[in-house]
Short mmCIF file of N, CA, C and O in Angstrom, two decimals:
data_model
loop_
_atom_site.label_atom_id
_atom_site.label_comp_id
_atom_site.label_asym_id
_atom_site.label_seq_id
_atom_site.Cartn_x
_atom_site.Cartn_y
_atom_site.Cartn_z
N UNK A 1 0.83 -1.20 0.00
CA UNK A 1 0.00 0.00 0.00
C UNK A 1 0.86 1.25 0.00
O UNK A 1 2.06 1.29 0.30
N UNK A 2 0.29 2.02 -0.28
CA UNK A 2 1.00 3.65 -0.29
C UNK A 2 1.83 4.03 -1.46
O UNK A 2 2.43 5.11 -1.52
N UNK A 3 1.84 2.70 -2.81
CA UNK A 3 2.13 3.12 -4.22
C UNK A 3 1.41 3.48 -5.04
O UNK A 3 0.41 3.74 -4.38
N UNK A 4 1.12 3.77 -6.34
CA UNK A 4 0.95 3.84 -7.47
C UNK A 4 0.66 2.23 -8.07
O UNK A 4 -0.42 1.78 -8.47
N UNK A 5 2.03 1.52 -7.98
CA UNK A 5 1.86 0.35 -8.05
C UNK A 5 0.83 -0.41 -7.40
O UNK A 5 -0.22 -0.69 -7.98
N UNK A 6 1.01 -0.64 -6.60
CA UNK A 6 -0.48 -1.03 -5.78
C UNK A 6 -1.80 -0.69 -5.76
O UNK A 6 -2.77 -1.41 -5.51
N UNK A 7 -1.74 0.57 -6.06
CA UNK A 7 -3.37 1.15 -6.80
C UNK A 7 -3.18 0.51 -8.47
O UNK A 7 -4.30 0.07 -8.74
N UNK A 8 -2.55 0.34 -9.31
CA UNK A 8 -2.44 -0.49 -10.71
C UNK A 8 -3.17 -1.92 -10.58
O UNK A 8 -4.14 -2.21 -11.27
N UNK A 9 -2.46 -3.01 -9.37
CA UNK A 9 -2.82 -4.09 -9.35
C UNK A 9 -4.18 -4.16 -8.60
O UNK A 9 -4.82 -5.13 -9.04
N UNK A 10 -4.84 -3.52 -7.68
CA UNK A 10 -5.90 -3.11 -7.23
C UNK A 10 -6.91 -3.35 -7.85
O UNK A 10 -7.92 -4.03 -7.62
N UNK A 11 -6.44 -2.50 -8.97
CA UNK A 11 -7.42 -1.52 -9.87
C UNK A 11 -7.61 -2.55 -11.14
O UNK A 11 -8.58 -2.40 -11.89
N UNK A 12 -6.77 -3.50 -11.32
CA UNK A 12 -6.62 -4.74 -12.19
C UNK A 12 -7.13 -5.88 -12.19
O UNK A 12 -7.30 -6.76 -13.03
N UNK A 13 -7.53 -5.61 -10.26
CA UNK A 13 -8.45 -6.74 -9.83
C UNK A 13 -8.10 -7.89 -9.59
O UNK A 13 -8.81 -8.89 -9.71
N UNK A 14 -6.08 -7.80 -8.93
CA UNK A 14 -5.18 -8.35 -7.97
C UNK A 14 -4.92 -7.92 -6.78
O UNK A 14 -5.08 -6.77 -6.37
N UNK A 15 -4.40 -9.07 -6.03
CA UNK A 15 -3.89 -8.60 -4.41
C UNK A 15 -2.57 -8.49 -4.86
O UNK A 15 -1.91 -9.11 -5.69
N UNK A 16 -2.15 -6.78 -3.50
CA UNK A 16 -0.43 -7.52 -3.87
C UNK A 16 0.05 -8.29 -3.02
O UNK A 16 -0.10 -7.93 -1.85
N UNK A 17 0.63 -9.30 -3.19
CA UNK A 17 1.56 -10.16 -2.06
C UNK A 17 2.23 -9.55 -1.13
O UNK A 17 2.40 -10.10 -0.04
N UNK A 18 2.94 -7.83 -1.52
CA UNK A 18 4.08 -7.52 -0.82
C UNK A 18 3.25 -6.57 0.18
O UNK A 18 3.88 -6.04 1.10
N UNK A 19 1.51 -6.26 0.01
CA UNK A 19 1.32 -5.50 1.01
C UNK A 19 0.41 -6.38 2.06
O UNK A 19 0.25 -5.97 3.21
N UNK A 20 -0.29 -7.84 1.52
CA UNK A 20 -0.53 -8.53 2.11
C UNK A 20 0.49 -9.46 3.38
O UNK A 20 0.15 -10.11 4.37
N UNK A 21 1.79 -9.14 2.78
CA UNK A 21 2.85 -9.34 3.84
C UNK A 21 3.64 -7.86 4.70
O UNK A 21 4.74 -7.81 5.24
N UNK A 22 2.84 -7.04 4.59
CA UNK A 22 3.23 -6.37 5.78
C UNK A 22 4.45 -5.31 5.00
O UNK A 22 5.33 -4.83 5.72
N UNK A 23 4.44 -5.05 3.71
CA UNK A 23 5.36 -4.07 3.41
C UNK A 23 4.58 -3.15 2.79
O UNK A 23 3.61 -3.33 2.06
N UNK A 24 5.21 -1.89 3.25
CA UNK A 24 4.83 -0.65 2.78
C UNK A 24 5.36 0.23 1.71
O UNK A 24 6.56 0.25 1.41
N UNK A 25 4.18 1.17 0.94
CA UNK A 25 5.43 1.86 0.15
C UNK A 25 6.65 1.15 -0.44
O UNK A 25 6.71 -0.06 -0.64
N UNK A 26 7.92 2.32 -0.76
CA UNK A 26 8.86 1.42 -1.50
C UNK A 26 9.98 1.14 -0.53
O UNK A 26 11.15 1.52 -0.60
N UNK A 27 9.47 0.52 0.23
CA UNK A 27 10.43 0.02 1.06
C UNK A 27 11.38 -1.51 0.36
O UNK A 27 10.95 -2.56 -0.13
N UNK A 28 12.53 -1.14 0.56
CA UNK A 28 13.32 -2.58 0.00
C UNK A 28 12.65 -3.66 0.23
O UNK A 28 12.03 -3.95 1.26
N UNK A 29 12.78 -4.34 -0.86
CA UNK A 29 12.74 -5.68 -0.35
C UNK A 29 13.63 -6.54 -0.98
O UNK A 29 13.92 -6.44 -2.17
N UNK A 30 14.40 -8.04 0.35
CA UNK A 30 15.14 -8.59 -0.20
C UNK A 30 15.29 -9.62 -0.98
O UNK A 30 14.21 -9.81 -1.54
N UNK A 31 16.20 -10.49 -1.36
CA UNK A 31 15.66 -12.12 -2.37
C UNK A 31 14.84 -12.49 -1.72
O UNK A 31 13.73 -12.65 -2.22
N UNK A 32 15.09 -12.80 -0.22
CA UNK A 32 14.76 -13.94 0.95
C UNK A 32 13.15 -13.34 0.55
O UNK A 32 12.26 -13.96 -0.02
N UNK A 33 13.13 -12.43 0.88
CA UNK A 33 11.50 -12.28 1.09
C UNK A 33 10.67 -12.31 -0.25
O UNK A 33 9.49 -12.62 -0.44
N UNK A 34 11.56 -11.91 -1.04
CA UNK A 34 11.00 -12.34 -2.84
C UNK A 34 10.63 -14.13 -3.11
O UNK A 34 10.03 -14.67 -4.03
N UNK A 35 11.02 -14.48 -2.38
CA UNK A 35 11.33 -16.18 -2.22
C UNK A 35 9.95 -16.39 -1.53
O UNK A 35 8.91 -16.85 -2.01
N UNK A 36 10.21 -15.96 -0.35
CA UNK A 36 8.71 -16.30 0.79
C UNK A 36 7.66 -16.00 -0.25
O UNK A 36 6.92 -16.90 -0.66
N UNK A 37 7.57 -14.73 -0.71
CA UNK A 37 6.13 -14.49 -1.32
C UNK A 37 5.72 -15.66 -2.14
O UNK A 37 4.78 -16.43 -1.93
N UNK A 38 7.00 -15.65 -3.57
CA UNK A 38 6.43 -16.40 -4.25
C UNK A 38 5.35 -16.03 -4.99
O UNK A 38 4.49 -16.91 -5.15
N UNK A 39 5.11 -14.74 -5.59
CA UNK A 39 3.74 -14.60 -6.25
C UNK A 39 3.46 -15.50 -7.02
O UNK A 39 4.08 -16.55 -7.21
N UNK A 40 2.49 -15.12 -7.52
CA UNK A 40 1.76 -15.82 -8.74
C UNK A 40 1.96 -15.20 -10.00
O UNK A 40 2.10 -15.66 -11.14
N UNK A 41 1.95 -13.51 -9.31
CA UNK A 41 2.07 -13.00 -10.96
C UNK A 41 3.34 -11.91 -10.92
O UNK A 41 3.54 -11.89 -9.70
N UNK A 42 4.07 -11.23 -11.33
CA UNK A 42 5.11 -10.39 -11.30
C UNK A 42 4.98 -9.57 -12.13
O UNK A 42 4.86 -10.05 -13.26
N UNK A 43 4.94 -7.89 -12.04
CA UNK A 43 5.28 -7.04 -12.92
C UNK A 43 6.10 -6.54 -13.01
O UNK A 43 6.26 -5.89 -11.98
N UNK A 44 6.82 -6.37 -13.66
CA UNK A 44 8.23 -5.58 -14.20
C UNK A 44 7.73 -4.59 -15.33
O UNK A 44 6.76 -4.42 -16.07
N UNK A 45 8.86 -4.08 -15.04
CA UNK A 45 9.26 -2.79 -15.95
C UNK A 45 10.36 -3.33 -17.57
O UNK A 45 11.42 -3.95 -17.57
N UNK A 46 9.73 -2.90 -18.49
CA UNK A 46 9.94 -3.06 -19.97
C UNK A 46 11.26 -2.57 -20.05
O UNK A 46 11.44 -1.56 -19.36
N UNK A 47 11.97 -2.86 -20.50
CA UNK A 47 13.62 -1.56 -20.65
C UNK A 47 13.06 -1.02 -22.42
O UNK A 47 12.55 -1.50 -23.44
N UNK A 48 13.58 0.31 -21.87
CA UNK A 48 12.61 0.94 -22.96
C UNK A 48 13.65 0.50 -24.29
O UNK A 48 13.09 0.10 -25.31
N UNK A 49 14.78 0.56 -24.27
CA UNK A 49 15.90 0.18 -25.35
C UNK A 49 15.65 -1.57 -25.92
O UNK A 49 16.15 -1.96 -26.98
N UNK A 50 14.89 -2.38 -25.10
CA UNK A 50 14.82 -3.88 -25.50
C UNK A 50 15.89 -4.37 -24.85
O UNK A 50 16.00 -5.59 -25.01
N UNK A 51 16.78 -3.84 -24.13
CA UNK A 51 18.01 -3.95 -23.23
C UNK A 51 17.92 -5.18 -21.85
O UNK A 51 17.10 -6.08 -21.72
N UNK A 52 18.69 -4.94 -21.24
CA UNK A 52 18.42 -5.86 -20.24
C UNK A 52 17.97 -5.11 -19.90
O UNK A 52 18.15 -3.96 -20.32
N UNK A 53 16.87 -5.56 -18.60
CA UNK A 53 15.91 -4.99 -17.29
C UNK A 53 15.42 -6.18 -16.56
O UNK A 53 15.64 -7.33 -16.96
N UNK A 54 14.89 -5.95 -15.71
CA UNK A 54 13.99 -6.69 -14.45
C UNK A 54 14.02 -8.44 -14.78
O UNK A 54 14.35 -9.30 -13.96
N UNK A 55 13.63 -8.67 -16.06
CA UNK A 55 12.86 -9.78 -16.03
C UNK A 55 13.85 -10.68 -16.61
O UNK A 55 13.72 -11.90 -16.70
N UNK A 56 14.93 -9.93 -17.03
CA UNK A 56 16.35 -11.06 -17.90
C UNK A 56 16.81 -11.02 -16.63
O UNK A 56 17.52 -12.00 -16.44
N UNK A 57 16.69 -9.92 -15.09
CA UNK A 57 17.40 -9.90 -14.49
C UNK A 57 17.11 -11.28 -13.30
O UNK A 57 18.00 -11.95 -12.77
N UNK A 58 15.62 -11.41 -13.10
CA UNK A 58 15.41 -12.72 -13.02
C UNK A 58 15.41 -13.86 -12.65
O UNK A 58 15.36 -14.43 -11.56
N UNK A 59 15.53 -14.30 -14.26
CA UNK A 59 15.59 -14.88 -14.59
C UNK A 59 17.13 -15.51 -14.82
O UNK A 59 17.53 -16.66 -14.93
N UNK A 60 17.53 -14.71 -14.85
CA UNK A 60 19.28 -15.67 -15.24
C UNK A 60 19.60 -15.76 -12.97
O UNK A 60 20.55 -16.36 -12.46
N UNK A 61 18.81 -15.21 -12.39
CA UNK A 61 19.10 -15.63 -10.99
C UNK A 61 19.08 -16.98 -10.43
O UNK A 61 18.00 -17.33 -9.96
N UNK A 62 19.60 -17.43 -10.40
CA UNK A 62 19.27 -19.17 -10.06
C UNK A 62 18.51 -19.32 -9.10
O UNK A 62 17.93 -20.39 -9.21
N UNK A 63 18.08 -18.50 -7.74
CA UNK A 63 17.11 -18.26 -6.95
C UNK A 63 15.82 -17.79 -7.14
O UNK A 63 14.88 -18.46 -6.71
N UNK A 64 15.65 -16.86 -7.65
CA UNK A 64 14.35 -16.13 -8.23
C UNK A 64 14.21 -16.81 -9.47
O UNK A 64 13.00 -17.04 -9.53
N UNK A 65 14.53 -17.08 -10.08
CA UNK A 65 14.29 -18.04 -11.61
C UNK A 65 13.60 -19.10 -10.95
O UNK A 65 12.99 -19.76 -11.78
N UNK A 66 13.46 -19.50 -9.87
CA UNK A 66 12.42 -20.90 -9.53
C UNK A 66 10.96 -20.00 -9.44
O UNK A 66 9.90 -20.51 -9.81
N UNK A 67 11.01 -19.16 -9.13
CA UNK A 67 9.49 -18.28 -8.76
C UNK A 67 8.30 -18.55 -9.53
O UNK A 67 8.13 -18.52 -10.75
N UNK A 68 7.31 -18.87 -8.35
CA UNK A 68 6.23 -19.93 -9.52
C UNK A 68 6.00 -18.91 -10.78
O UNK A 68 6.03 -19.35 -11.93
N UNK A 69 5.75 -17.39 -10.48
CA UNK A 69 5.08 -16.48 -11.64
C UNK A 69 6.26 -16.69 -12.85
O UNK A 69 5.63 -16.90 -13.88
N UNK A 70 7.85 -16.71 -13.17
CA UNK A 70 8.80 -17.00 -13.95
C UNK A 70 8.34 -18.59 -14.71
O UNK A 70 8.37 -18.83 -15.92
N UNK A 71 7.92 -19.57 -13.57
CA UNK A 71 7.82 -20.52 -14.28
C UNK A 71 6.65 -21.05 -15.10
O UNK A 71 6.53 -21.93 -15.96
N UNK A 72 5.59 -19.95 -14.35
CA UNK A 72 4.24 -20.28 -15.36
C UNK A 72 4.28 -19.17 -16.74
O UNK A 72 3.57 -19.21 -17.74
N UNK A 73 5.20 -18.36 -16.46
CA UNK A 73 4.84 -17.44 -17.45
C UNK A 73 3.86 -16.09 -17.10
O UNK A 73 3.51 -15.23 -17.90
N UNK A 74 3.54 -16.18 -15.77
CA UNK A 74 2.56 -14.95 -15.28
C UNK A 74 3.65 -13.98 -15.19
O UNK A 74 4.21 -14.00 -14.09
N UNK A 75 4.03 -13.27 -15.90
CA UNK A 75 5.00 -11.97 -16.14
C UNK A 75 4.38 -11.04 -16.88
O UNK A 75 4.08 -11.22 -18.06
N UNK A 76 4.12 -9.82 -16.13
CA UNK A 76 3.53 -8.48 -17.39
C UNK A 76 4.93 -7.76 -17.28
O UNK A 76 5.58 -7.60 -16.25
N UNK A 77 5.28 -7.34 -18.59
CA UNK A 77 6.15 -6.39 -18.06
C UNK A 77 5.69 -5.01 -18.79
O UNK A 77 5.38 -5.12 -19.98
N UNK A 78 5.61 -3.73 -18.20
CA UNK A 78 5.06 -3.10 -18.67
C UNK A 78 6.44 -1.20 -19.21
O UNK A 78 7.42 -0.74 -18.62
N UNK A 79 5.87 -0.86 -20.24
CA UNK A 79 6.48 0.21 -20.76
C UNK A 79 6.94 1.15 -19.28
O UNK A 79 6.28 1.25 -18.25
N UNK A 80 7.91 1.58 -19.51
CA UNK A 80 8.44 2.59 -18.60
C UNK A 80 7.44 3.56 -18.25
O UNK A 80 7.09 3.61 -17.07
N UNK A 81 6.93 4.34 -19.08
CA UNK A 81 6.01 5.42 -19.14
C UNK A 81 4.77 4.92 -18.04
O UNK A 81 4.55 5.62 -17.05
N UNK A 82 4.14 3.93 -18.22
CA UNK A 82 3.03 3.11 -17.55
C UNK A 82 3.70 2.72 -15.44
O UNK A 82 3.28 3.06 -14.33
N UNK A 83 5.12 1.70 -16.05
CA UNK A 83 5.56 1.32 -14.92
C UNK A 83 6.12 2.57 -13.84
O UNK A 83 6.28 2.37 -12.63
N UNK A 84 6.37 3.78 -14.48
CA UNK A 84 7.01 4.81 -13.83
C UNK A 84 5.78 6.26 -12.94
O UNK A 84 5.86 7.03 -11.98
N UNK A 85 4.71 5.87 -14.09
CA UNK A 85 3.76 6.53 -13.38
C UNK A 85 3.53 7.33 -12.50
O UNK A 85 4.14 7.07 -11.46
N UNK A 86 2.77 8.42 -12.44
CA UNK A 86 3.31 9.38 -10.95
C UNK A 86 1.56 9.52 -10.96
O UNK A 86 0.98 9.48 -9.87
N UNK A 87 0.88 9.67 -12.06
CA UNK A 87 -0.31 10.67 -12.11
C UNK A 87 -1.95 9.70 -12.73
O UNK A 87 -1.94 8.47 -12.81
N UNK A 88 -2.31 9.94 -12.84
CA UNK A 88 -4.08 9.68 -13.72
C UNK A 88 -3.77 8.27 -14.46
O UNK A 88 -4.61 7.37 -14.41
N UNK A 89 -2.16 8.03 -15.39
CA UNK A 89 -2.13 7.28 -15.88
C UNK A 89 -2.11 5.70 -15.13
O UNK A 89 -1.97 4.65 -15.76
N UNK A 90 -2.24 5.77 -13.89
CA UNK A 90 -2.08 4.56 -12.92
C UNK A 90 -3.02 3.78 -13.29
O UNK A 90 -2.97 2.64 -12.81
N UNK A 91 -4.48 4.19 -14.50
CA UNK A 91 -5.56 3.59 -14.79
C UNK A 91 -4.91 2.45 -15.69
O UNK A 91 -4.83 1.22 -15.59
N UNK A 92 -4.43 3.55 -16.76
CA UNK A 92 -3.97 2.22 -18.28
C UNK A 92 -2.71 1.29 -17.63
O UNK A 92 -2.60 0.22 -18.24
N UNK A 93 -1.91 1.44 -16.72
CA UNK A 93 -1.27 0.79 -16.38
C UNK A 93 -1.67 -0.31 -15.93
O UNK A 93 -1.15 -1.39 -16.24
N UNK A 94 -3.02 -0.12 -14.81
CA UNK A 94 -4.29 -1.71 -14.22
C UNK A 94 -4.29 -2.32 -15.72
O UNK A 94 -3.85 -3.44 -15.96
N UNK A 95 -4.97 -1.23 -16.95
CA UNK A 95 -5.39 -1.96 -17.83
C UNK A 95 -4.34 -2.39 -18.57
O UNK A 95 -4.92 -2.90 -19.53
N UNK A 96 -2.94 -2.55 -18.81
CA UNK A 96 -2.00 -3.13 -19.07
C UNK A 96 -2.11 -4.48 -18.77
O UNK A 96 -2.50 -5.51 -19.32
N UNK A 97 -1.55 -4.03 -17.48
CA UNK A 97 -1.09 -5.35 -16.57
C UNK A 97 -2.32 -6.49 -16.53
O UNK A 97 -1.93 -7.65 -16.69
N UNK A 98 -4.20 -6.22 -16.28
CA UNK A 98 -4.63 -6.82 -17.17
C UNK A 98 -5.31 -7.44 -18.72
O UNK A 98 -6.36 -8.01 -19.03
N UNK A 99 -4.13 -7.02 -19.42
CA UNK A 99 -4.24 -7.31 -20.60
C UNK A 99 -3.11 -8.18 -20.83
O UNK A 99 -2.96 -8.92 -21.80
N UNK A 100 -2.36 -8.02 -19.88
CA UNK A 100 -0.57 -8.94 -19.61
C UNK A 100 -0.93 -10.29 -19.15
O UNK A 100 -0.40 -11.38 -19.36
N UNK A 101 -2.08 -9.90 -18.41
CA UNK A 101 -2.54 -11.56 -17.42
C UNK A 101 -3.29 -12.10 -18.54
O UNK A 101 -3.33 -13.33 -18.62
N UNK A 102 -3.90 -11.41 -19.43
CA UNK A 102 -4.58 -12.44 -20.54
C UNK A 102 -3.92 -13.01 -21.49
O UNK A 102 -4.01 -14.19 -21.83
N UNK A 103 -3.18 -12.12 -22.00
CA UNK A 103 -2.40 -12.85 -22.91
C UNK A 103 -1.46 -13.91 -22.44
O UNK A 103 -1.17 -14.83 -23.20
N UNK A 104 -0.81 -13.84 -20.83
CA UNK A 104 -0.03 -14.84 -20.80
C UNK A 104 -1.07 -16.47 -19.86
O UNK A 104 -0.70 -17.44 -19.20
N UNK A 105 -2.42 -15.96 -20.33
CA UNK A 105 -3.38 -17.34 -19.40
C UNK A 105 -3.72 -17.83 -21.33
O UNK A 105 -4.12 -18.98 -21.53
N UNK A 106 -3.60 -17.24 -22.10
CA UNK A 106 -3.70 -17.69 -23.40
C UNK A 106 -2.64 -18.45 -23.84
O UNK A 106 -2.76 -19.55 -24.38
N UNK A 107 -1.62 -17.89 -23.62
CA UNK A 107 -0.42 -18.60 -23.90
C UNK A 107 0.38 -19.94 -23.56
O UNK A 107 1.36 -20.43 -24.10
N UNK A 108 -0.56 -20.44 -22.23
CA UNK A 108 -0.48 -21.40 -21.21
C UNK A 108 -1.06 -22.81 -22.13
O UNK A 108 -1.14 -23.91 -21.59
#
């Protein structure tokens, strides 16, 4: 609670894991507790260049690469502009992220 992000997945008509476990805002969080959660679904941020970012980052982790959402494929990753959000646009970003969950429950 107390993001942007969290009003996105909300608003998408997900829980987040990280505020259902007791974290606030952008407070760090570490592997260990990336591990405990375990989501289901993960959003990342797009690298706007096609470059590395978030989700090559990962994934080549030999720890977080087990994460059920990596292994089913529940990954949105969304445009910088959307994921960076400050304002009004926190709407199309929900509607991103579910349009991310459909295409990757199609893809399954």
């Amino acid at each position: 609670p107390g993001t942007l992000h969290h009003e996105a997945l909300v608003l998408a008509g997900f829980a987040n894991a990280a505020a259902e476990a007791g974290i606030e805002g952008h407070a760090p969080i570490s592997v260990e507790q990336i591990v405990a959660l375990d989501p289901d679904l993960l959003v990342v941020d797009a690298p706007p260049d096609g470059g590395r970012g978030s989700l090559a980052f990962l994934r080549e982790n030999p720890i977080l690469s087990r994460l059920r959402a990596l292994t089913t494929g529940a990954v949105v990753e969304l445009p910088q502009a959307l994921y960076a959000t400050g304002s009004h646009h926190v709407v199309a970003a929900a509607e991103a992220i579910a349009a991310g969950v459909r295409r990757a429950e199609r893809a399954r």
